[in-house]
PDB file of C-alpha atoms in Angstrom:
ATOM      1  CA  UNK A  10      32.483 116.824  -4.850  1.00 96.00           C
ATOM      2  CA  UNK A  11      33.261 112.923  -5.433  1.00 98.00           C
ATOM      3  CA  UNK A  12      34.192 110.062  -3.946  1.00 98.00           C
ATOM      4  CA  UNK A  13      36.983 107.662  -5.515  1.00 98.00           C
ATOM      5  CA  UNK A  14      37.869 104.346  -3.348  1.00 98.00           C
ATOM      6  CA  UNK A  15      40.887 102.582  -4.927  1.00 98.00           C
ATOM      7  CA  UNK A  16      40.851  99.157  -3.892  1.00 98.00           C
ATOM      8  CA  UNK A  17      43.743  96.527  -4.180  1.00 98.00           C
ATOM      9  CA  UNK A  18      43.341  92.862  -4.382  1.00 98.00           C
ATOM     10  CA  UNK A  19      43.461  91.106  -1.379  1.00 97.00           C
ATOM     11  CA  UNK A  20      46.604  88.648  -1.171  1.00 96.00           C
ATOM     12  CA  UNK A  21      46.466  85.972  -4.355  1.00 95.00           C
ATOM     13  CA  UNK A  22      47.952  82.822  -4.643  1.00 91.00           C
ATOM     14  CA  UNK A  23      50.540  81.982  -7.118  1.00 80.00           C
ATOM     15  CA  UNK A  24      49.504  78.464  -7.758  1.00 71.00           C
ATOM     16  CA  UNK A  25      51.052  76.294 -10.268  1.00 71.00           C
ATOM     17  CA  UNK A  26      54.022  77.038 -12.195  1.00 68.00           C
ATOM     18  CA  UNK A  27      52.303  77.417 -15.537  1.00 65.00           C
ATOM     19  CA  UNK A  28      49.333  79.308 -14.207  1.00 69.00           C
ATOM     20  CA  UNK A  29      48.579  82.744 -15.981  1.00 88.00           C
ATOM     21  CA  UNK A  30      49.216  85.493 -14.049  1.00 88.00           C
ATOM     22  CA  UNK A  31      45.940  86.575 -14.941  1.00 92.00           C
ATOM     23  CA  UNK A  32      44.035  83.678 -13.467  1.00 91.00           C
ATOM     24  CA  UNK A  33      46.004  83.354 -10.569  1.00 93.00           C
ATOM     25  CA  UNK A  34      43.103  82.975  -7.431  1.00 95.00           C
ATOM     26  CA  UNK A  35      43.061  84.682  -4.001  1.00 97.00           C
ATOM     27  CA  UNK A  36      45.150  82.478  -1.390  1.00 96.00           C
ATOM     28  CA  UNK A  37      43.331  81.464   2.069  1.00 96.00           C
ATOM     29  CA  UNK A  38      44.542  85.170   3.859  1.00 96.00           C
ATOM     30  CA  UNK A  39      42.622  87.186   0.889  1.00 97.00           C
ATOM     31  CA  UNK A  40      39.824  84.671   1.179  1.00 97.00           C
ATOM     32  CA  UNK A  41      39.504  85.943   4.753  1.00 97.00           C
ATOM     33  CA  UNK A  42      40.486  89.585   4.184  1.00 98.00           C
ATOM     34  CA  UNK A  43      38.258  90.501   1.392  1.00 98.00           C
ATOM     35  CA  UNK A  44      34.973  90.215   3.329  1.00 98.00           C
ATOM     36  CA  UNK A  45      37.061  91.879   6.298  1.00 98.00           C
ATOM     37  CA  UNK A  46      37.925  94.936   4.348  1.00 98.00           C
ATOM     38  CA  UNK A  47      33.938  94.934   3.164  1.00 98.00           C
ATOM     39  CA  UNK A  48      32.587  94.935   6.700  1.00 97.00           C
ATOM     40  CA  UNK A  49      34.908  97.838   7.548  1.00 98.00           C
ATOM     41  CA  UNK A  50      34.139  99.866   4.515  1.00 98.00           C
ATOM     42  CA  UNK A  51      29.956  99.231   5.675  1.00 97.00           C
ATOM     43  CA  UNK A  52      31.351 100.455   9.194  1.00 96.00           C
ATOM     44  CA  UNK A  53      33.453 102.495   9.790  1.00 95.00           C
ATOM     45  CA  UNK A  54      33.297 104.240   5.900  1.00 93.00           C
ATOM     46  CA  UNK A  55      29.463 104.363   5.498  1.00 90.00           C
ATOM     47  CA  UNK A  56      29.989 102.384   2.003  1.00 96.00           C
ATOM     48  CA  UNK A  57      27.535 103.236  -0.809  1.00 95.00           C
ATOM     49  CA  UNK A  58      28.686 103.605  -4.032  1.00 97.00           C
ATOM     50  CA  UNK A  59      27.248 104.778  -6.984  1.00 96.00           C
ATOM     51  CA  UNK A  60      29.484 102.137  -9.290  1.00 97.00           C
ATOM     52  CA  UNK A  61      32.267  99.514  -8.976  1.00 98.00           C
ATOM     53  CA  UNK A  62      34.535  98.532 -11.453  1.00 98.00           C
ATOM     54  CA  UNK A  63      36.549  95.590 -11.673  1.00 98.00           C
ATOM     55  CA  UNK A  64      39.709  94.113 -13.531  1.00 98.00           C
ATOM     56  CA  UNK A  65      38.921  90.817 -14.950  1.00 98.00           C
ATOM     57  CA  UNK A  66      41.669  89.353 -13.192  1.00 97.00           C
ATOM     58  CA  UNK A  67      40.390  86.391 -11.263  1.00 96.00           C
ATOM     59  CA  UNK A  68      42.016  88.012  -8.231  1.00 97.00           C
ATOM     60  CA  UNK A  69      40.474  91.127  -8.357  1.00 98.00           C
ATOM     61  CA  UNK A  70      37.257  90.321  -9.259  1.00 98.00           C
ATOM     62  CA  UNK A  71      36.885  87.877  -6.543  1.00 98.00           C
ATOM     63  CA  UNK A  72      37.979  90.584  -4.005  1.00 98.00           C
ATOM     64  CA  UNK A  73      35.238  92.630  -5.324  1.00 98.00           C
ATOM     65  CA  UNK A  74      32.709  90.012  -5.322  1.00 98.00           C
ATOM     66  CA  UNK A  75      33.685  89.155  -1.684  1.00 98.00           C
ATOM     67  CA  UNK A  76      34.037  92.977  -0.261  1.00 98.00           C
ATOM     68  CA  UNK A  77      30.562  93.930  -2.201  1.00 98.00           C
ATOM     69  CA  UNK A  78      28.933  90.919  -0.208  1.00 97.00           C
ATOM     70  CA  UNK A  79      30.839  91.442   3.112  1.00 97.00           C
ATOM     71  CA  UNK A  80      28.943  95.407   2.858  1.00 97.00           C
ATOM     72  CA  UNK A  81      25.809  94.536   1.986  1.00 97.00           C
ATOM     73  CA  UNK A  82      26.030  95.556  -1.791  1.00 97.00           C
ATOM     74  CA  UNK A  83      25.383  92.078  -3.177  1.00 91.00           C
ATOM     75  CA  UNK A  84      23.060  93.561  -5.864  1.00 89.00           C
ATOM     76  CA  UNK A  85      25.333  96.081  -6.867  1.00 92.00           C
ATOM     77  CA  UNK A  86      26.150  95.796 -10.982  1.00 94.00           C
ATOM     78  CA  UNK A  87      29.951  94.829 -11.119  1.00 97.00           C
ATOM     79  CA  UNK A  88      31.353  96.613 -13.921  1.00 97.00           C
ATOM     80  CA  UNK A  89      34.545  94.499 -15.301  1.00 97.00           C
ATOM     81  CA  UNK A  90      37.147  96.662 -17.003  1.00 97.00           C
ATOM     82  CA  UNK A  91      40.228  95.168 -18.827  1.00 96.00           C
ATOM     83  CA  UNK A  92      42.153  98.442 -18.995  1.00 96.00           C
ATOM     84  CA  UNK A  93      42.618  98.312 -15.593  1.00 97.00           C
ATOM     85  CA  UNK A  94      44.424  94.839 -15.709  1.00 96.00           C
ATOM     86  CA  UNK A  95      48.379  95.633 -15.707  1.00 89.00           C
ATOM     87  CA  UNK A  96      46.766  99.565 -16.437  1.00 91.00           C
ATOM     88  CA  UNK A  97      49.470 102.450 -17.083  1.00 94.00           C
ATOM     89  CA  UNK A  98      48.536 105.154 -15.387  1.00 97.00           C
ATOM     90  CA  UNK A  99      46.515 107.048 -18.523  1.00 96.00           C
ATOM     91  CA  UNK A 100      44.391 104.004 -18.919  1.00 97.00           C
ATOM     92  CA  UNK A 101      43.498 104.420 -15.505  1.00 98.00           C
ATOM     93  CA  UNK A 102      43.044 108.341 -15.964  1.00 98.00           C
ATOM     94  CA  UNK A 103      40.475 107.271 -19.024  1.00 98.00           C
ATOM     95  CA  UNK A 104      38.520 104.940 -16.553  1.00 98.00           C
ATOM     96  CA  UNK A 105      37.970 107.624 -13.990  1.00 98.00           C
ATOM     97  CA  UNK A 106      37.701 110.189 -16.370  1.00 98.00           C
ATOM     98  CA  UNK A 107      34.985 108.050 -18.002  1.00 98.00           C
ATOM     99  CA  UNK A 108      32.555 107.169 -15.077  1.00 98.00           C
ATOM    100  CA  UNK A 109      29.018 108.484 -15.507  1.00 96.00           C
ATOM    101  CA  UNK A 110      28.097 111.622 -14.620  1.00 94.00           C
ATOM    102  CA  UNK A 111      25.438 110.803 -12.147  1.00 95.00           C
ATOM    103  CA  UNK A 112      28.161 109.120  -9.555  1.00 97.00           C
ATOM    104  CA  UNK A 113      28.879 110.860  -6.506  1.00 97.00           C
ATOM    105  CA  UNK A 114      30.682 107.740  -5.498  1.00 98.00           C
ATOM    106  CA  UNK A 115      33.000 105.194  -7.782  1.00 98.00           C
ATOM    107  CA  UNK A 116      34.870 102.353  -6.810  1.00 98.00           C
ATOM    108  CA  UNK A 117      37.968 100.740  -8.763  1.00 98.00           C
ATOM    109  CA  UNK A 118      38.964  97.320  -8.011  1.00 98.00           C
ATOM    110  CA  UNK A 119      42.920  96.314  -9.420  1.00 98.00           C
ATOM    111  CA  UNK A 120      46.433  96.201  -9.212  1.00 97.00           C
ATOM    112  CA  UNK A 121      49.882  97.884  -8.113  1.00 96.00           C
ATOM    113  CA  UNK A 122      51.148  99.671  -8.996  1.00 96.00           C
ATOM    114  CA  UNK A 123      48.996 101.458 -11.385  1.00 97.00           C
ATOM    115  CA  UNK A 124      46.196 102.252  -8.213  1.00 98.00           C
ATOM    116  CA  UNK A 125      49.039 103.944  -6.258  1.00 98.00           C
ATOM    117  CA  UNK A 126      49.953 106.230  -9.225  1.00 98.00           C
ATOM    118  CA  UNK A 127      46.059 106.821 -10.202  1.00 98.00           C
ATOM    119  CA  UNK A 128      45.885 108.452  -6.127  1.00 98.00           C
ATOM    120  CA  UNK A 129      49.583 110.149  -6.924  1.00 98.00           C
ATOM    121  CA  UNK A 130      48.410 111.855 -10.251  1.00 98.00           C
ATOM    122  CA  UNK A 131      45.040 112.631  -8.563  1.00 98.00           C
ATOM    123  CA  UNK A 132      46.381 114.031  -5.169  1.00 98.00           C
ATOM    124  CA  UNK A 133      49.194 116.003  -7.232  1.00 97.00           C
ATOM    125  CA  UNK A 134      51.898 114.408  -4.672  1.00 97.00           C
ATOM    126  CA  UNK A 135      52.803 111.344  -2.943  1.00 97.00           C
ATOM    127  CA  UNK A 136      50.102 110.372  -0.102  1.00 96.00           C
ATOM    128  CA  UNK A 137      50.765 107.152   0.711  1.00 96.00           C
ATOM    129  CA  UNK A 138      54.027 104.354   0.264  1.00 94.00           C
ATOM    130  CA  UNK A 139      53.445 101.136  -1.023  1.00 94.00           C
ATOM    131  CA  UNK A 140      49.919 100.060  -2.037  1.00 97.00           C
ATOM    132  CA  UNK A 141      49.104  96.775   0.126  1.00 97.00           C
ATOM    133  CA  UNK A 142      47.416  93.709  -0.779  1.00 97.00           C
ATOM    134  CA  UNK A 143      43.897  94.686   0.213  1.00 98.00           C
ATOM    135  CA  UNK A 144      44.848  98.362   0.737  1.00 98.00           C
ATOM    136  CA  UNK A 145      41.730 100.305   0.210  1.00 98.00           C
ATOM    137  CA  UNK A 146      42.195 104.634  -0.547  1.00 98.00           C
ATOM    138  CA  UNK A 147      39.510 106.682  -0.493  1.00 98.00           C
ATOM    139  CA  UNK A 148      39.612 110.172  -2.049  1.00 98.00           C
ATOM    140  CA  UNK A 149      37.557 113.235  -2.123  1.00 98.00           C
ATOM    141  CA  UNK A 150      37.627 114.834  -5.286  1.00 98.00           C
ATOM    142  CA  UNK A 151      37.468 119.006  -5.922  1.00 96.00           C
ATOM    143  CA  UNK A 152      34.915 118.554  -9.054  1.00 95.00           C
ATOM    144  CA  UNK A 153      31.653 118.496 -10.182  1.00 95.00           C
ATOM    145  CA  UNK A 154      32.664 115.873 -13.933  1.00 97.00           C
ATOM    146  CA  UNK A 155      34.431 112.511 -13.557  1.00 98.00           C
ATOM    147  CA  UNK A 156      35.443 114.191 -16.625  1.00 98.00           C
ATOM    148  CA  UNK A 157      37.807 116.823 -14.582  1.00 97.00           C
ATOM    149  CA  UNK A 158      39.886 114.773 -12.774  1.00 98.00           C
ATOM    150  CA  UNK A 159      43.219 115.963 -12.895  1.00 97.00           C
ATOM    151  CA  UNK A 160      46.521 116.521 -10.818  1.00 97.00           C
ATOM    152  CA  UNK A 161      45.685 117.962  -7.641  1.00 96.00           C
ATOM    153  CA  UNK A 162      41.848 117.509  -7.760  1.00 98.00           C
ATOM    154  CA  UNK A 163      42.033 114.777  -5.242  1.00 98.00           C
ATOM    155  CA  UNK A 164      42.354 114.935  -1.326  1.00 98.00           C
ATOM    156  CA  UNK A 165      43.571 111.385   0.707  1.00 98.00           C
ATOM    157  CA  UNK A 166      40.985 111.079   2.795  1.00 97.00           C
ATOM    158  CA  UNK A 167      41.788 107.626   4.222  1.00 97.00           C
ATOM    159  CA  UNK A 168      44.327 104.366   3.450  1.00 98.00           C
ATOM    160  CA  UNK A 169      43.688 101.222   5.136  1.00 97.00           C
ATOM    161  CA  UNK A 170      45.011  97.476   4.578  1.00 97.00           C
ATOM    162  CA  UNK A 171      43.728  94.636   6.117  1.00 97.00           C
ATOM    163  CA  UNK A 172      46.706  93.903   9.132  1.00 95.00           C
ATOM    164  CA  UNK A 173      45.545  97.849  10.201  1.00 95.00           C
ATOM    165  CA  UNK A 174      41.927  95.921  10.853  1.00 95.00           C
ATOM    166  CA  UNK A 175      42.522  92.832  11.751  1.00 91.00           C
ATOM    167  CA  UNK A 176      43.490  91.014   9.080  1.00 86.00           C
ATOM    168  CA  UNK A 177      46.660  89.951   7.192  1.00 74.00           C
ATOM    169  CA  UNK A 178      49.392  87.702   8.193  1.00 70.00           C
ATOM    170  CA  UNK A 179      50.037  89.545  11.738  1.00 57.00           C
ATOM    171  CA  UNK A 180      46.505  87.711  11.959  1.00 52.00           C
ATOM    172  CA  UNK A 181      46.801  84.766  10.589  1.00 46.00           C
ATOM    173  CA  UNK A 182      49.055  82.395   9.862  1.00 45.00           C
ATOM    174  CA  UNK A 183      49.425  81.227   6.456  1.00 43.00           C
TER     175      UNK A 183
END
């Protein structure tokens, strides 16, 4: 059995006009509901994985900076991946399919809507509508490989976003 958390970037900024979508920074909200959506992982999901990849994207690595410190995980290696920047879904399928052995539990830092489809493709159906900024899904997955992943190996075992914690704009004004 393994453990897949899907996590997307907490709400970004779109900054200047000319600014590369791939630089673009997390705005004040996803400043405060990155380390939010770490201290619930620590709490409420007994956190402790194995190994966390990032997209390079400024936006998502930042979010996984800030969740890994918010837990406790500071000195966790963070892995940075660019096929999971603007990732179809087989890129995505490669990542997983790749992770070593050894990991009970993986973590995947990125984007919509490539996460949502990754936990589609997994679950073999639909199991949740419209990825959030900062929505975190954890799966159980029906295999002893990374290597098997494949439709219907994966179980939802919980989807979160930061508003359902405590966080977002019902919370804060931005």
């Amino acid at each position: 059995m393994k453990l897949l958390t899907l996590i997307r970037h907490a709400k970004s900024d779109h900054g200047p006009p000319l600014q590369q979508d791939f630089q673009r920074p997390l705005s004040a909200r996803g400043l405060r509901d990155a380390p939010l959506i770490g201290r619930h992982l620590k709490t409420a999901h007994a956190f402790a994985p194995d190994v966390v990849i990032t997209s390079p994207a400024t936006r998502a690595a930042t979010t996984a900076t800030l969740v890994l410190q918010a837990a406790g995980l500071e000195g966790t290696p963070l892995l940075e991946e660019h096929r999971i920047y603007e990732a179809p879904l087989h890129s995505l399928v490669e990542v997983v399919q790749g992770l070593p052995a050894t990991a009970r539990h993986a973590v995947l830092f990125g984007h919509n809507p490539g996460l949502e489809l990754l936990a589609h493709w997994l679950c073999g159906a639909p199991v949740i509508e419209g990825l959030r900024t900062g929505g975190v899904i954890q799966l159980t997955l029906d295999l002893d490989q990374w290597s098997g992943a494949g439709p219907g190996t994966g179980t939802l075992l919980a989807y979160f976003y930061p508003a359902q914690i405590g966080g977002g704009k019902q919370a804060h004004a931005d």
